[in-house]
mmCIF file of C-alpha atoms in Angstrom:
data_model
loop_
_atom_site.group_PDB
_atom_site.id
_atom_site.type_symbol
_atom_site.label_atom_id
_atom_site.label_comp_id
_atom_site.label_asym_id
_atom_site.label_seq_id
_atom_site.Cartn_x
_atom_site.Cartn_y
_atom_site.Cartn_z
ATOM 1 C CA MET A 1 -79.514 -75.577 -55.214
ATOM 2 C CA SER A 2 -77.540 -74.975 -52.061
ATOM 3 C CA SER A 3 -75.341 -71.895 -52.346
ATOM 4 C CA THR A 4 -72.913 -73.276 -49.776
ATOM 5 C CA LYS A 5 -72.438 -76.562 -51.621
ATOM 6 C CA THR A 6 -72.158 -74.722 -54.941
ATOM 7 C CA ARG A 7 -69.405 -72.433 -53.643
ATOM 8 C CA ALA A 8 -67.571 -75.415 -52.132
ATOM 9 C CA ALA A 9 -67.780 -77.312 -55.420
ATOM 10 C CA LEU A 10 -66.488 -74.302 -57.324
ATOM 11 C CA ARG A 11 -63.578 -73.883 -54.897
ATOM 12 C CA VAL A 12 -62.640 -77.543 -55.217
ATOM 13 C CA SER A 13 -62.901 -77.357 -59.036
ATOM 14 C CA ALA A 14 -60.744 -74.212 -59.108
ATOM 15 C CA ARG A 15 -58.108 -75.762 -56.835
ATOM 16 C CA VAL A 16 -57.982 -78.995 -58.844
ATOM 17 C CA SER A 17 -57.821 -77.040 -62.116
ATOM 18 C CA GLY A 18 -54.954 -74.911 -60.795
ATOM 19 C CA GLU A 19 -53.014 -77.947 -59.591
ATOM 20 C CA LEU A 20 -53.611 -79.749 -62.895
ATOM 21 C CA LEU A 21 -52.478 -76.680 -64.827
ATOM 22 C CA LEU A 22 -49.301 -76.520 -62.748
ATOM 23 C CA VAL A 23 -48.606 -80.199 -63.440
ATOM 24 C CA LEU A 24 -49.119 -79.651 -67.185
ATOM 25 C CA VAL A 25 -46.765 -76.651 -67.160
ATOM 26 C CA MET A 26 -44.081 -78.634 -65.349
ATOM 27 C CA THR A 27 -44.554 -81.510 -67.805
ATOM 28 C CA ALA A 28 -44.159 -79.128 -70.748
ATOM 29 C CA VAL A 29 -40.982 -77.680 -69.214
ATOM 30 C CA ALA A 30 -39.587 -81.185 -68.644
ATOM 31 C CA LEU A 31 -40.325 -82.175 -72.256
ATOM 32 C CA TRP A 32 -38.709 -78.951 -73.498
ATOM 33 C CA LEU A 33 -35.572 -79.667 -71.499
ATOM 34 C CA LEU A 34 -35.590 -83.238 -72.791
ATOM 35 C CA GLY A 35 -35.740 -81.946 -76.356
ATOM 36 C CA ARG A 36 -32.842 -79.574 -75.754
ATOM 37 C CA MET A 37 -30.722 -82.442 -74.406
ATOM 38 C CA TRP A 38 -31.899 -84.973 -76.995
ATOM 39 C CA SER A 39 -28.447 -85.434 -78.548
ATOM 40 C CA VAL A 40 -27.344 -86.928 -75.221
ATOM 41 C CA VAL A 41 -30.619 -88.512 -74.140
ATOM 42 C CA TRP A 42 -31.187 -90.502 -77.344
ATOM 43 C CA PRO A 43 -27.858 -92.442 -77.214
ATOM 44 C CA LEU A 44 -28.532 -93.048 -73.515
ATOM 45 C CA VAL A 45 -31.986 -94.485 -74.284
ATOM 46 C CA VAL A 46 -30.629 -96.709 -77.067
ATOM 47 C CA GLY A 47 -27.782 -97.880 -74.846
ATOM 48 C CA LEU A 48 -30.235 -98.660 -72.057
ATOM 49 C CA LEU A 49 -32.433 -100.723 -74.387
ATOM 50 C CA LEU A 50 -29.383 -102.602 -75.687
ATOM 51 C CA THR A 51 -28.295 -103.222 -72.111
ATOM 52 C CA THR A 52 -31.640 -104.796 -71.221
ATOM 53 C CA LEU A 53 -31.208 -107.081 -74.230
ATOM 54 C CA THR A 54 -27.671 -108.196 -73.354
ATOM 55 C CA TRP A 55 -27.840 -108.133 -69.550
ATOM 56 C CA PRO A 56 -29.097 -111.746 -69.054
ATOM 57 C CA LEU A 57 -25.936 -113.179 -70.656
ATOM 58 C CA THR A 58 -23.737 -110.771 -68.679
ATOM 59 C CA ARG A 59 -25.478 -111.742 -65.452
ATOM 60 C CA PHE A 60 -24.962 -115.421 -66.274
ATOM 61 C CA LEU A 61 -21.223 -114.910 -66.801
ATOM 62 C CA ARG A 62 -20.832 -112.826 -63.643
ATOM 63 C CA ARG A 63 -22.597 -115.453 -61.554
ATOM 64 C CA ARG A 64 -20.070 -117.962 -62.925
ATOM 65 C CA GLY A 65 -17.241 -115.913 -61.447
ATOM 66 C CA TRP A 66 -16.266 -113.762 -64.407
ATOM 67 C CA PRO A 67 -14.930 -110.289 -63.514
ATOM 68 C CA PRO A 68 -17.391 -107.515 -64.421
ATOM 69 C CA ALA A 69 -15.089 -105.926 -67.005
ATOM 70 C CA LEU A 70 -14.363 -109.249 -68.712
ATOM 71 C CA ALA A 71 -18.032 -110.257 -68.788
ATOM 72 C CA ALA A 72 -19.103 -106.864 -70.170
ATOM 73 C CA SER A 73 -16.324 -106.888 -72.783
ATOM 74 C CA THR A 74 -17.188 -110.422 -73.908
ATOM 75 C CA VAL A 75 -20.892 -109.678 -74.235
ATOM 76 C CA THR A 76 -20.227 -106.409 -76.077
ATOM 77 C CA VAL A 77 -17.955 -108.155 -78.578
ATOM 78 C CA LEU A 78 -20.515 -110.944 -79.046
ATOM 79 C CA PHE A 79 -23.234 -108.358 -79.614
ATOM 80 C CA LEU A 80 -21.135 -106.611 -82.273
ATOM 81 C CA LEU A 81 -20.381 -109.955 -83.943
ATOM 82 C CA VAL A 82 -24.055 -110.908 -83.984
ATOM 83 C CA ALA A 83 -25.038 -107.497 -85.367
ATOM 84 C CA GLY A 84 -22.305 -107.698 -88.000
ATOM 85 C CA GLY A 85 -23.335 -111.260 -88.842
ATOM 86 C CA ALA A 86 -26.934 -110.164 -89.351
ATOM 87 C CA VAL A 87 -25.794 -107.410 -91.703
ATOM 88 C CA ALA A 88 -23.559 -109.840 -93.588
ATOM 89 C CA LEU A 89 -26.359 -112.398 -93.809
ATOM 90 C CA ILE A 90 -28.469 -109.761 -95.523
ATOM 91 C CA ALA A 91 -25.822 -108.026 -97.646
ATOM 92 C CA VAL A 92 -23.696 -110.933 -98.950
ATOM 93 C CA PRO A 93 -26.494 -112.944 -100.665
ATOM 94 C CA VAL A 94 -27.959 -109.754 -102.120
ATOM 95 C CA ALA A 95 -24.550 -108.672 -103.426
ATOM 96 C CA SER A 96 -23.922 -112.124 -104.927
ATOM 97 C CA GLN A 97 -27.200 -111.918 -106.859
ATOM 98 C CA SER A 98 -26.995 -108.207 -107.649
ATOM 99 C CA GLY A 99 -26.463 -108.898 -111.360
ATOM 100 C CA GLU A 100 -29.580 -111.047 -111.578
ATOM 101 C CA LEU A 101 -31.552 -108.513 -109.587
ATOM 102 C CA ALA A 102 -30.408 -105.686 -111.880
ATOM 103 C CA ASP A 103 -31.424 -107.686 -114.956
ATOM 104 C CA GLY A 104 -34.751 -108.393 -113.280
ATOM 105 C CA VAL A 105 -35.305 -104.685 -112.629
ATOM 106 C CA VAL A 106 -34.643 -103.873 -116.295
ATOM 107 C CA GLU A 107 -36.937 -106.677 -117.396
ATOM 108 C CA GLY A 108 -39.631 -105.532 -114.967
ATOM 109 C CA ILE A 109 -39.457 -101.979 -116.330
ATOM 110 C CA GLN A 110 -39.721 -103.333 -119.869
ATOM 111 C CA ARG A 111 -42.770 -105.432 -118.907
ATOM 112 C CA LEU A 112 -44.379 -102.407 -117.306
ATOM 113 C CA ARG A 113 -43.733 -100.379 -120.444
ATOM 114 C CA GLU A 114 -45.253 -103.065 -122.665
ATOM 115 C CA TRP A 115 -48.271 -103.300 -120.378
ATOM 116 C CA ALA A 116 -48.751 -99.539 -120.434
ATOM 117 C CA SER A 117 -48.593 -99.479 -124.248
ATOM 118 C CA GLY A 118 -51.520 -101.924 -124.509
ATOM 119 C CA PRO A 119 -55.164 -101.575 -123.584
ATOM 120 C CA PRO A 120 -56.685 -99.999 -121.589
ATOM 121 C CA LEU A 121 -53.949 -97.333 -121.191
ATOM 122 C CA ASN A 122 -52.563 -97.381 -124.774
ATOM 123 C CA ILE A 123 -49.629 -95.157 -123.848
ATOM 124 C CA GLY A 124 -47.301 -94.807 -126.837
ATOM 125 C CA ASP A 125 -43.523 -94.478 -126.885
ATOM 126 C CA ASP A 126 -43.797 -90.767 -127.709
ATOM 127 C CA GLN A 127 -45.856 -90.162 -124.594
ATOM 128 C CA ILE A 128 -43.437 -92.149 -122.450
ATOM 129 C CA THR A 129 -40.479 -90.218 -123.909
ATOM 130 C CA GLY A 130 -42.274 -86.912 -123.334
ATOM 131 C CA ALA A 131 -43.027 -87.842 -119.720
ATOM 132 C CA PHE A 132 -39.382 -88.854 -119.241
ATOM 133 C CA ASP A 133 -38.144 -85.536 -120.688
ATOM 134 C CA SER A 134 -40.559 -83.623 -118.466
ATOM 135 C CA ALA A 135 -39.387 -85.527 -115.404
ATOM 136 C CA THR A 136 -35.764 -84.844 -116.359
ATOM 137 C CA ALA A 137 -36.468 -81.131 -116.675
ATOM 138 C CA ARG A 138 -38.135 -81.043 -113.284
ATOM 139 C CA VAL A 139 -35.169 -82.824 -111.735
ATOM 140 C CA GLN A 140 -32.776 -80.315 -113.297
ATOM 141 C CA ASP A 141 -34.869 -77.416 -111.997
ATOM 142 C CA SER A 142 -34.827 -78.822 -108.471
ATOM 143 C CA VAL A 143 -31.095 -79.519 -108.218
ATOM 144 C CA GLY A 144 -30.725 -77.080 -105.336
ATOM 145 C CA SER A 145 -33.395 -78.727 -103.225
ATOM 146 C CA MET A 146 -31.985 -82.159 -104.098
ATOM 147 C CA VAL A 147 -28.538 -81.096 -102.882
ATOM 148 C CA THR A 148 -30.096 -79.841 -99.642
ATOM 149 C CA THR A 149 -31.933 -83.148 -99.247
ATOM 150 C CA VAL A 150 -28.739 -85.135 -99.852
ATOM 151 C CA VAL A 151 -26.815 -83.031 -97.326
ATOM 152 C CA THR A 152 -29.598 -83.526 -94.796
ATOM 153 C CA GLY A 153 -29.574 -87.265 -95.461
ATOM 154 C CA VAL A 154 -25.795 -87.464 -95.016
ATOM 155 C CA SER A 155 -26.065 -85.514 -91.768
ATOM 156 C CA THR A 156 -28.761 -87.902 -90.562
ATOM 157 C CA VAL A 157 -26.585 -90.915 -91.388
ATOM 158 C CA VAL A 158 -23.596 -89.388 -89.578
ATOM 159 C CA ASN A 159 -25.735 -88.622 -86.527
ATOM 160 C CA GLY A 160 -27.039 -92.190 -86.609
ATOM 161 C CA VAL A 161 -23.506 -93.603 -86.674
ATOM 162 C CA VAL A 162 -22.437 -91.350 -83.790
ATOM 163 C CA THR A 163 -25.522 -92.383 -81.817
ATOM 164 C CA ALA A 164 -24.807 -96.067 -82.451
ATOM 165 C CA VAL A 165 -21.179 -95.757 -81.331
ATOM 166 C CA LEU A 166 -22.128 -93.856 -78.179
ATOM 167 C CA ALA A 167 -24.893 -96.365 -77.436
ATOM 168 C CA VAL A 168 -22.456 -99.309 -77.674
ATOM 169 C CA PHE A 169 -19.970 -97.603 -75.328
ATOM 170 C CA LEU A 170 -22.762 -96.763 -72.876
ATOM 171 C CA MET A 171 -23.985 -100.360 -73.085
ATOM 172 C CA PHE A 172 -20.521 -101.609 -72.118
ATOM 173 C CA PHE A 173 -20.308 -99.318 -69.089
ATOM 174 C CA MET A 174 -23.854 -100.183 -68.003
ATOM 175 C CA LEU A 175 -23.087 -103.897 -68.247
ATOM 176 C CA LYS A 176 -19.879 -103.399 -66.291
ATOM 177 C CA ASP A 177 -21.010 -100.984 -63.573
ATOM 178 C CA GLY A 178 -24.804 -101.141 -63.719
ATOM 179 C CA PRO A 179 -25.338 -103.263 -60.573
ATOM 180 C CA ARG A 180 -23.513 -100.609 -58.523
ATOM 181 C CA PHE A 181 -25.775 -97.805 -59.705
ATOM 182 C CA LEU A 182 -28.790 -98.349 -57.445
ATOM 183 C CA PRO A 183 -26.772 -98.744 -54.218
ATOM 184 C CA TRP A 184 -24.846 -95.592 -55.148
ATOM 185 C CA LEU A 185 -28.097 -93.766 -55.903
ATOM 186 C CA ALA A 186 -29.575 -94.824 -52.557
ATOM 187 C CA ARG A 187 -26.574 -93.329 -50.742
ATOM 188 C CA GLN A 188 -27.013 -89.991 -52.534
ATOM 189 C CA LEU A 189 -30.695 -89.459 -51.756
ATOM 190 C CA PRO A 190 -32.104 -88.246 -48.438
ATOM 191 C CA GLY A 191 -34.879 -89.775 -46.361
ATOM 192 C CA ARG A 192 -37.401 -92.068 -47.958
ATOM 193 C CA LEU A 193 -36.240 -91.079 -51.426
ATOM 194 C CA ALA A 194 -33.292 -93.400 -50.767
ATOM 195 C CA THR A 195 -35.818 -96.261 -50.779
ATOM 196 C CA ASP A 196 -38.484 -95.044 -53.193
ATOM 197 C CA VAL A 197 -36.326 -93.982 -56.155
ATOM 198 C CA PRO A 198 -34.123 -97.128 -56.312
ATOM 199 C CA THR A 199 -37.212 -99.354 -55.991
ATOM 200 C CA VAL A 200 -39.005 -97.585 -58.842
ATOM 201 C CA ALA A 201 -35.798 -97.652 -60.923
ATOM 202 C CA ALA A 202 -35.417 -101.405 -60.367
ATOM 203 C CA ARG A 203 -39.018 -102.049 -61.389
ATOM 204 C CA GLY A 204 -38.559 -99.812 -64.418
ATOM 205 C CA TRP A 205 -35.518 -101.871 -65.402
ATOM 206 C CA ASP A 206 -37.596 -105.057 -65.299
ATOM 207 C CA THR A 207 -40.251 -103.355 -67.410
ATOM 208 C CA LEU A 208 -37.738 -102.285 -70.064
ATOM 209 C CA GLY A 209 -36.428 -105.847 -70.203
ATOM 210 C CA GLU A 210 -39.948 -107.148 -70.793
ATOM 211 C CA PHE A 211 -40.445 -104.583 -73.574
ATOM 212 C CA VAL A 212 -37.279 -105.587 -75.435
ATOM 213 C CA ARG A 213 -38.057 -109.293 -75.106
ATOM 214 C CA SER A 214 -41.649 -108.813 -76.284
ATOM 215 C CA GLN A 215 -40.436 -106.778 -79.272
ATOM 216 C CA ALA A 216 -38.015 -109.595 -80.117
ATOM 217 C CA TYR A 217 -40.861 -112.131 -79.931
ATOM 218 C CA VAL A 218 -42.963 -110.005 -82.276
ATOM 219 C CA GLY A 219 -40.060 -109.637 -84.724
ATOM 220 C CA LEU A 220 -39.399 -113.372 -84.652
ATOM 221 C CA LEU A 221 -43.064 -114.089 -85.326
ATOM 222 C CA ASP A 222 -43.054 -111.677 -88.271
ATOM 223 C CA ALA A 223 -39.866 -113.182 -89.675
ATOM 224 C CA VAL A 224 -41.176 -116.751 -89.443
ATOM 225 C CA LEU A 225 -44.590 -116.022 -90.986
ATOM 226 C CA ILE A 226 -43.319 -113.777 -93.781
ATOM 227 C CA GLY A 227 -40.337 -116.039 -94.464
ATOM 228 C CA LEU A 228 -42.655 -119.042 -94.705
ATOM 229 C CA GLY A 229 -44.899 -117.157 -97.134
ATOM 230 C CA LEU A 230 -41.918 -116.134 -99.286
ATOM 231 C CA TRP A 231 -40.661 -119.727 -99.326
ATOM 232 C CA ILE A 232 -44.058 -121.065 -100.418
ATOM 233 C CA VAL A 233 -44.304 -118.489 -103.217
ATOM 234 C CA GLY A 234 -40.755 -119.288 -104.313
ATOM 235 C CA VAL A 235 -39.115 -115.891 -103.820
ATOM 236 C CA PRO A 236 -35.290 -115.985 -103.692
ATOM 237 C CA LEU A 237 -33.254 -114.667 -100.743
ATOM 238 C CA VAL A 238 -35.785 -115.964 -98.212
ATOM 239 C CA LEU A 239 -33.316 -116.136 -95.303
ATOM 240 C CA PRO A 240 -31.895 -112.601 -95.769
ATOM 241 C CA LEU A 241 -35.413 -111.214 -96.107
ATOM 242 C CA ALA A 242 -36.508 -113.029 -92.928
ATOM 243 C CA VAL A 243 -33.495 -111.639 -91.027
ATOM 244 C CA LEU A 244 -34.237 -108.163 -92.380
ATOM 245 C CA THR A 245 -37.846 -108.506 -91.209
ATOM 246 C CA PHE A 246 -36.715 -109.504 -87.704
ATOM 247 C CA VAL A 247 -34.224 -106.653 -87.385
ATOM 248 C CA SER A 248 -36.606 -104.040 -88.807
ATOM 249 C CA ALA A 249 -39.305 -105.049 -86.297
ATOM 250 C CA PHE A 250 -37.421 -103.037 -83.655
ATOM 251 C CA VAL A 251 -38.133 -99.858 -85.669
ATOM 252 C CA PRO A 252 -41.893 -99.270 -85.684
ATOM 253 C CA ILE A 253 -43.773 -98.429 -88.880
ATOM 254 C CA VAL A 254 -40.778 -97.530 -91.064
ATOM 255 C CA GLY A 255 -39.013 -100.831 -90.387
ATOM 256 C CA ALA A 256 -42.025 -102.873 -91.487
ATOM 257 C CA LEU A 257 -42.550 -100.678 -94.567
ATOM 258 C CA PHE A 258 -38.900 -100.963 -95.582
ATOM 259 C CA ALA A 259 -38.715 -104.747 -95.139
ATOM 260 C CA GLY A 260 -42.023 -105.206 -96.984
ATOM 261 C CA PHE A 261 -40.911 -102.959 -99.845
ATOM 262 C CA VAL A 262 -37.669 -104.929 -100.290
ATOM 263 C CA ALA A 263 -39.520 -108.273 -100.279
ATOM 264 C CA VAL A 264 -42.106 -107.089 -102.830
ATOM 265 C CA LEU A 265 -39.392 -105.587 -105.054
ATOM 266 C CA ILE A 266 -37.361 -108.799 -105.088
ATOM 267 C CA ALA A 267 -40.511 -110.827 -105.808
ATOM 268 C CA LEU A 268 -41.376 -108.458 -108.674
ATOM 269 C CA VAL A 269 -37.985 -108.576 -110.397
ATOM 270 C CA SER A 270 -37.488 -112.301 -109.914
ATOM 271 C CA ASN A 271 -40.944 -113.900 -110.073
ATOM 272 C CA GLY A 272 -43.157 -111.369 -111.815
ATOM 273 C CA LEU A 273 -46.127 -109.182 -111.016
ATOM 274 C CA THR A 274 -48.465 -111.957 -109.842
ATOM 275 C CA ASP A 275 -46.092 -113.315 -107.195
ATOM 276 C CA ALA A 276 -45.234 -109.760 -106.135
ATOM 277 C CA LEU A 277 -48.927 -109.079 -105.481
ATOM 278 C CA ILE A 278 -49.189 -112.336 -103.521
ATOM 279 C CA VAL A 279 -46.153 -111.357 -101.423
ATOM 280 C CA LEU A 280 -47.676 -107.917 -100.864
ATOM 281 C CA ALA A 281 -50.909 -109.529 -99.650
ATOM 282 C CA ILE A 282 -48.963 -111.839 -97.286
ATOM 283 C CA ILE A 283 -47.001 -108.934 -95.814
ATOM 284 C CA VAL A 284 -50.124 -106.781 -95.368
ATOM 285 C CA VAL A 285 -51.980 -109.613 -93.600
ATOM 286 C CA VAL A 286 -49.018 -110.421 -91.307
ATOM 287 C CA GLN A 287 -48.415 -106.757 -90.468
ATOM 288 C CA GLN A 288 -52.088 -106.223 -89.691
ATOM 289 C CA LEU A 289 -52.114 -109.291 -87.432
ATOM 290 C CA GLU A 290 -48.917 -108.100 -85.756
ATOM 291 C CA GLY A 291 -50.041 -104.526 -85.199
ATOM 292 C CA ASN A 292 -53.601 -105.274 -84.109
ATOM 293 C CA VAL A 293 -53.387 -108.721 -82.489
ATOM 294 C CA PHE A 294 -49.945 -110.176 -81.721
ATOM 295 C CA GLN A 295 -48.038 -107.093 -80.550
ATOM 296 C CA PRO A 296 -50.768 -105.730 -78.232
ATOM 297 C CA MET A 297 -51.351 -109.200 -76.748
ATOM 298 C CA ILE A 298 -47.657 -109.992 -76.176
ATOM 299 C CA GLN A 299 -46.745 -106.559 -74.856
ATOM 300 C CA SER A 300 -49.840 -106.269 -72.696
ATOM 301 C CA ARG A 301 -48.948 -109.523 -70.930
ATOM 302 C CA GLY A 302 -45.274 -108.716 -70.492
ATOM 303 C CA LEU A 303 -45.708 -105.079 -69.486
ATOM 304 C CA GLY A 304 -48.926 -105.313 -67.502
ATOM 305 C CA LEU A 305 -50.731 -102.977 -69.916
ATOM 306 C CA HIS A 306 -54.045 -103.594 -71.612
ATOM 307 C CA ALA A 307 -53.835 -104.184 -75.378
ATOM 308 C CA ALA A 308 -55.935 -101.060 -76.008
ATOM 309 C CA VAL A 309 -53.469 -98.993 -73.965
ATOM 310 C CA VAL A 310 -50.602 -100.294 -76.106
ATOM 311 C CA LEU A 311 -52.420 -99.347 -79.311
ATOM 312 C CA LEU A 312 -53.309 -95.886 -78.014
ATOM 313 C CA ALA A 313 -49.762 -95.306 -76.736
ATOM 314 C CA VAL A 314 -48.232 -96.155 -80.142
ATOM 315 C CA THR A 315 -50.745 -93.921 -81.908
ATOM 316 C CA LEU A 316 -50.137 -90.992 -79.552
ATOM 317 C CA GLY A 317 -46.357 -91.423 -79.650
ATOM 318 C CA GLY A 318 -46.342 -91.493 -83.447
ATOM 319 C CA SER A 319 -48.467 -88.335 -83.675
ATOM 320 C CA LEU A 320 -46.255 -86.481 -81.182
ATOM 321 C CA ALA A 321 -42.761 -87.571 -82.217
ATOM 322 C CA SER A 322 -43.059 -89.641 -85.408
ATOM 323 C CA ILE A 323 -40.894 -92.801 -85.538
ATOM 324 C CA VAL A 324 -39.020 -92.161 -82.298
ATOM 325 C CA GLY A 325 -42.313 -91.525 -80.542
ATOM 326 C CA SER A 326 -43.721 -94.819 -81.802
ATOM 327 C CA LEU A 327 -40.589 -96.639 -80.629
ATOM 328 C CA LEU A 328 -40.609 -95.136 -77.144
ATOM 329 C CA ALA A 329 -44.371 -94.867 -76.591
ATOM 330 C CA VAL A 330 -44.926 -98.365 -75.179
ATOM 331 C CA PRO A 331 -41.937 -98.421 -72.755
ATOM 332 C CA ALA A 332 -42.791 -94.869 -71.671
ATOM 333 C CA ALA A 333 -46.392 -95.900 -70.942
ATOM 334 C CA ALA A 334 -45.146 -98.963 -69.071
ATOM 335 C CA LEU A 335 -42.774 -96.851 -66.960
ATOM 336 C CA ILE A 336 -45.596 -94.434 -66.149
ATOM 337 C CA ALA A 337 -47.663 -97.437 -65.043
ATOM 338 C CA VAL A 338 -44.775 -98.601 -62.839
ATOM 339 C CA VAL A 339 -44.587 -95.218 -61.101
ATOM 340 C CA TRP A 340 -48.371 -95.054 -60.740
ATOM 341 C CA ASN A 341 -48.599 -98.548 -59.229
ATOM 342 C CA TYR A 342 -45.819 -97.767 -56.761
ATOM 343 C CA VAL A 343 -47.526 -94.540 -55.705
ATOM 344 C CA ARG A 344 -50.767 -96.452 -55.184
ATOM 345 C CA GLU A 345 -48.942 -98.975 -53.026
ATOM 346 C CA GLN A 346 -47.596 -96.187 -50.843
ATOM 347 C CA LEU A 347 -50.986 -94.506 -50.508
ATOM 348 C CA VAL A 348 -53.016 -97.528 -49.375
ATOM 349 C CA GLU A 349 -54.368 -97.523 -45.860
ATOM 350 C CA PRO A 350 -52.434 -99.515 -43.228
ATOM 351 C CA GLY A 351 -53.532 -103.135 -43.211
ATOM 352 C CA GLU A 352 -54.761 -103.079 -46.822
ATOM 353 C CA GLU A 353 -52.943 -105.032 -49.495
ATOM 354 C CA PRO A 354 -52.142 -103.194 -52.734
ATOM 355 C CA GLU A 355 -53.609 -104.729 -55.858
ATOM 356 C CA ILE A 356 -50.373 -104.848 -57.836
ATOM 357 C CA GLN A 357 -46.963 -105.737 -56.492
ATOM 358 C CA THR A 358 -43.769 -106.202 -58.449
ATOM 359 C CA ALA A 359 -40.537 -107.532 -56.999
ATOM 360 C CA PRO A 360 -37.449 -105.357 -57.360
ATOM 361 C CA SER A 361 -35.036 -106.262 -60.136
ATOM 362 C CA PRO A 362 -31.977 -108.375 -59.282
ATOM 363 C CA VAL A 363 -30.021 -106.036 -61.516
ATOM 364 C CA GLY A 364 -30.097 -103.439 -58.791
ATOM 365 C CA THR A 365 -27.981 -105.542 -56.454
ATOM 366 C CA PRO A 366 -24.329 -106.380 -56.917
ATOM 367 C CA SER A 367 -23.628 -109.744 -58.505
#
């Protein structure tokens, strides 16, 4: 081996390792700062995602001559009406059949008790009563922890309401003044940053819009397939359950579990154990197709990411930051890809065409 080449290779490896370590340290510091400011960043992220969802209608109204404030106000009110209508479409039918559902729950518990008392379990009433008394004693012993859990849950709900209110207000201001942001940003930055940063921001805006639209497509597909399965089986409240499935699709993992649990529970108390198992099988099949086939395919086309990258991003985001990480993993990966592609475009040799080009978003220009 050549000693000169070996020393040169070691120097290059040491320099690259040092630079990579510095980048990792800066990334860790940035993530730490992001965590410290999360109470402000999270409403901003939610408001930004809502803005990408409602911006097309706002842009349409503004191009028809509507003043920015009037267009933003109208779209915000329509959004609140649609959100309230979705909640009413779920809550009103359930409330109207709450008596039947309660009777079904009691009947289902009685059926389960009768089944447990027969073969092969042969659990008698004395055993069931003893288990109930034991469970009651454990609950009484853990009153303190239950109170702590309830307080934590109430605090979480309050924080969620505050986040939702802030996100709606931020959405209104982004719809109203968003097109002026990039020109303002360009005037504040020196040199080529005045061109680079607004261009990357505009492309990132387009990417976020594609993410929200693809998530809506996936939710609609879930709602149609699961709703069709519930209708074929004969489960009541098909429309509210389909709407719940669509809305919950925007919350990864937990949303699907919650919607599936509600559908199976209603099938159990209204149709019996057999139909509940059929509904469970339908939901499992649809969710597996969504998570492993439909969502990666739709998002990979809209965001310019390979389906495997989407799957890995969701997995990594969930392991790092649970539900929020799963929700933000795909748009974060897409934004990283946007920055990377732009950097590649700027680093190509003169006369060479970059492989990937994306036009700046029209949102970045006044309309």
